mmCIF file of C-alpha atoms in Angstrom:
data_model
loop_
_atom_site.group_PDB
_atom_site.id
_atom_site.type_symbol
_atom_site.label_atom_id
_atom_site.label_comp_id
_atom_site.label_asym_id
_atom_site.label_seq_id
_atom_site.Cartn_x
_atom_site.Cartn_y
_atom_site.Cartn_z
ATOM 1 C CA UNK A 1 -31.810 -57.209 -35.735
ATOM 2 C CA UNK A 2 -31.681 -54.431 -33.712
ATOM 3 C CA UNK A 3 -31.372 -54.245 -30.056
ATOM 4 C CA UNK A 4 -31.944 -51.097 -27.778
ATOM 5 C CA UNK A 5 -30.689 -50.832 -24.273
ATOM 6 C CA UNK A 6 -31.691 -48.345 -21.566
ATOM 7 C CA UNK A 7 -29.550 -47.745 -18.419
ATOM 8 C CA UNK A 8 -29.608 -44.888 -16.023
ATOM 9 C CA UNK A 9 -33.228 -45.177 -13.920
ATOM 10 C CA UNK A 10 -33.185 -45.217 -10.472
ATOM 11 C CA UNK A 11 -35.127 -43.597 -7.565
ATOM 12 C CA UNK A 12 -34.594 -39.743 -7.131
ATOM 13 C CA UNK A 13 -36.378 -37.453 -4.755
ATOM 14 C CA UNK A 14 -38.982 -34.483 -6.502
ATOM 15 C CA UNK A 15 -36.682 -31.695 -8.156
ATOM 16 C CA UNK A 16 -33.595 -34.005 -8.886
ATOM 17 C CA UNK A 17 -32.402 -35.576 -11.720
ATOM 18 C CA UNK A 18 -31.380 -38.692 -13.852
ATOM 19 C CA UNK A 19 -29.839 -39.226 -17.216
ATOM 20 C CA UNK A 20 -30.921 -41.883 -19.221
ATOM 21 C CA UNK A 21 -28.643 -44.280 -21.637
ATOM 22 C CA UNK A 22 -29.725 -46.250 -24.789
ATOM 23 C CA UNK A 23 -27.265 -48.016 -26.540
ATOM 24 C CA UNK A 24 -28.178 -48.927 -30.075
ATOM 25 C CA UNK A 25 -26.475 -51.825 -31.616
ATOM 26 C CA UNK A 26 -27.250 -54.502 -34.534
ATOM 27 C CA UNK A 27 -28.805 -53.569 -37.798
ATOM 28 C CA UNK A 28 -31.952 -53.909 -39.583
ATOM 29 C CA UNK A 29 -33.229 -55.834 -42.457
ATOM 30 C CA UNK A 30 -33.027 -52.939 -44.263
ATOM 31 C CA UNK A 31 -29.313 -52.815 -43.657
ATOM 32 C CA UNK A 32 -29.946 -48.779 -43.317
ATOM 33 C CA UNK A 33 -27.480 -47.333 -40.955
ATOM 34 C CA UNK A 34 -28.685 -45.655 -37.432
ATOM 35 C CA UNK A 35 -27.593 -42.151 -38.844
ATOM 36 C CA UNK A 36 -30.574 -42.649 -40.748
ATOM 37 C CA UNK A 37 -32.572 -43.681 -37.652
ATOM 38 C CA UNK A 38 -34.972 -41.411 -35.760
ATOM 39 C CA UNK A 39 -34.625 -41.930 -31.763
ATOM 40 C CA UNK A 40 -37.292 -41.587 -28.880
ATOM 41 C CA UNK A 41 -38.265 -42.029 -24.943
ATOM 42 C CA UNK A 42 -41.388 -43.140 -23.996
ATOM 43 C CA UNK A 43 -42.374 -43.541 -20.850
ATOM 44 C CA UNK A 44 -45.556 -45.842 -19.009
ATOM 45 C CA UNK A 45 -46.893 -45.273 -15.700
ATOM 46 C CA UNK A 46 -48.512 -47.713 -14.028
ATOM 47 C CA UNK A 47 -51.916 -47.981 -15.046
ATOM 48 C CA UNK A 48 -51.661 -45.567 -17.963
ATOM 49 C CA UNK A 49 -50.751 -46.082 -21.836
ATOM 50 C CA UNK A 50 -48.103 -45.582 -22.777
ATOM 51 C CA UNK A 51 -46.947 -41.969 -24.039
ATOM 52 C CA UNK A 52 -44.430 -39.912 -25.725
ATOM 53 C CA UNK A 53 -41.585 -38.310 -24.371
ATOM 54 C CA UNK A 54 -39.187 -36.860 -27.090
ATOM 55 C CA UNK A 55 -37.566 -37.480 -30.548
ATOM 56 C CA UNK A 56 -34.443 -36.950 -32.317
ATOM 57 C CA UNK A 57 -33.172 -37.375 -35.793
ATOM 58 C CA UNK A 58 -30.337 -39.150 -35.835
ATOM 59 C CA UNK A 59 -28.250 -37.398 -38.362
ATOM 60 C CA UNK A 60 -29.639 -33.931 -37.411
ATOM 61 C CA UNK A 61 -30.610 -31.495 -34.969
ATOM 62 C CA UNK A 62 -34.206 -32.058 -34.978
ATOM 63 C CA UNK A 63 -36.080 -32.239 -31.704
ATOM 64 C CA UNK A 64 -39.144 -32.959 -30.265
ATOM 65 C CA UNK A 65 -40.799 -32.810 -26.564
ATOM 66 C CA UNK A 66 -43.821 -34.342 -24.883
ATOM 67 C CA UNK A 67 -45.586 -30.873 -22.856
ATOM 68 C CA UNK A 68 -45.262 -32.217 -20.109
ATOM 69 C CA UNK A 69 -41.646 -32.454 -20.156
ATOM 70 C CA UNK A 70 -40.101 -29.712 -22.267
ATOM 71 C CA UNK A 71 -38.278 -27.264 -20.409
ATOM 72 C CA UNK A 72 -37.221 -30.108 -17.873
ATOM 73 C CA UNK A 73 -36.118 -32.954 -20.196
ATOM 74 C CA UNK A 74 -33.182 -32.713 -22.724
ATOM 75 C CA UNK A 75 -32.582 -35.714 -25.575
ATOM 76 C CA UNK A 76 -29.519 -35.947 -27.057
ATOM 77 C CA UNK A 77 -27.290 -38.615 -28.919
ATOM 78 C CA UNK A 78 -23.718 -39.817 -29.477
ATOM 79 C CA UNK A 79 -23.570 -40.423 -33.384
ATOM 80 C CA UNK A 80 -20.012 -42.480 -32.908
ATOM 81 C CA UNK A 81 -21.331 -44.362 -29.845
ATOM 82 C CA UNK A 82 -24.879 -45.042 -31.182
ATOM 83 C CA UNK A 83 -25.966 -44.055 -27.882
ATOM 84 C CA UNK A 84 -28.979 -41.551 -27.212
ATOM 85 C CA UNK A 85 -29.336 -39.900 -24.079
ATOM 86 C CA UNK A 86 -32.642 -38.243 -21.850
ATOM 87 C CA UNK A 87 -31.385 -35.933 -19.454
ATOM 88 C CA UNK A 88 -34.405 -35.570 -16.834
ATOM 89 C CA UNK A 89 -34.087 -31.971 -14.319
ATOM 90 C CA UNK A 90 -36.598 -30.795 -12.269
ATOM 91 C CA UNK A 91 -37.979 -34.255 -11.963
ATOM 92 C CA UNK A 92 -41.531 -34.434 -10.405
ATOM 93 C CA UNK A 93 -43.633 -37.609 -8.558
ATOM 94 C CA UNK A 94 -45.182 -37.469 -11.998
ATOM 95 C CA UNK A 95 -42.608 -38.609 -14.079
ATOM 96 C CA UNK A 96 -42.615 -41.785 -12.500
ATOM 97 C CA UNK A 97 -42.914 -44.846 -15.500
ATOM 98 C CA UNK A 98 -40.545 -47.354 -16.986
ATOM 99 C CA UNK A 99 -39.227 -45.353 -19.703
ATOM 100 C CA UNK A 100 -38.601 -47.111 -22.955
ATOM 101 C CA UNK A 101 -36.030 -46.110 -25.951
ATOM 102 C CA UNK A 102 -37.358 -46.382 -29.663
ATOM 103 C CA UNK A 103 -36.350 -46.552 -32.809
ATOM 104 C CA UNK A 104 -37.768 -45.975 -36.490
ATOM 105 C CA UNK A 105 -35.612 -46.333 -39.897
ATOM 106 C CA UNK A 106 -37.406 -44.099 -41.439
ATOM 107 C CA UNK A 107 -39.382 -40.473 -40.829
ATOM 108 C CA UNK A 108 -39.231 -38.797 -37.787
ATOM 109 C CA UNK A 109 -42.302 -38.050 -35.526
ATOM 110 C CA UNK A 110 -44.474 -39.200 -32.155
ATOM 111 C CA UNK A 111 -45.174 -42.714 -33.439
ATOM 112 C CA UNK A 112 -44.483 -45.275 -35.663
ATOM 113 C CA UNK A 113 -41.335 -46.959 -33.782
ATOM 114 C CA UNK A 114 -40.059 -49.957 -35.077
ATOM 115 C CA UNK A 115 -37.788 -51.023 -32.241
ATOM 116 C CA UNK A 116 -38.345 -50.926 -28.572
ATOM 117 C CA UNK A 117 -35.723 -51.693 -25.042
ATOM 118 C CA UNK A 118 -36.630 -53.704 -22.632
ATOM 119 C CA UNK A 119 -37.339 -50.269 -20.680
ATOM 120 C CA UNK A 120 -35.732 -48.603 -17.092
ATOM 121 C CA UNK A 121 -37.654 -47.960 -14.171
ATOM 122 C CA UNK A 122 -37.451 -44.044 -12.779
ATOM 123 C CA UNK A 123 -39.278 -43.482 -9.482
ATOM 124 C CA UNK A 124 -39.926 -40.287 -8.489
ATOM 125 C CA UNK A 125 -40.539 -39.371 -4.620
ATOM 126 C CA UNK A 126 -42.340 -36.894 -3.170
#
């Protein structure tokens, strides 16, 4: 099984920034390795669905950002310590959600995430 972390949320006042955590451990049923993996943030604001942030593929360079947050946010990961990272600038009373860390074994893209954290609270003050 695998299990997905998040760490990092917090409050911030409008125009500062965070860097989120998510430490990957376990494996699948599958037995495929995370370097096979694609990696994502999503984020939820209260009262909203739930939406995409941005990808990664694991084992390459492959990006992908939400409108609303390219330019600002930056996702990133540590291949040795299965760890993927969001950093957040410019942050905006916007942002505000529990963001949550995903995970699919196979394909890359906006949905289709087989794994999910338990998700990390940013807050976002004006």
């Amino acid at each position: 099984q695998v299990q997905l972390v998040e760490s990092g949320g917090g409050l911030v006042q409008a125009g500062g920034s965070l860097r989120l955590s998510c430490a990957a451990s376990g494996r699948a049923a599958s037995g495929r390795p995370f370097n096979n993996y694609a990696m994502a943030w999503f984020r939820q604001a209260p009262g909203k669905e739930r939406e995409f942030v941005a990808s990664v593929r694991w084992a390459g360079s492959d990006k992908n950002y939400a409108d609303s947050v390219k330019g600002r946010f930056t996702i990133s990961r540590d291949g040795a310590k299965n760890t993927v990272y969001l950093q957040m600038n410019n942050l905006q009373p916007e942002d505000t959600a529990v963001y949550y860390c995903a995970a699919r074994e196979a394909g890359w893209g906006r949905n289709g995430y087989d794994y999910w954290g338990q998700g990390t609270q940013v807050t976002v003050s004006s």
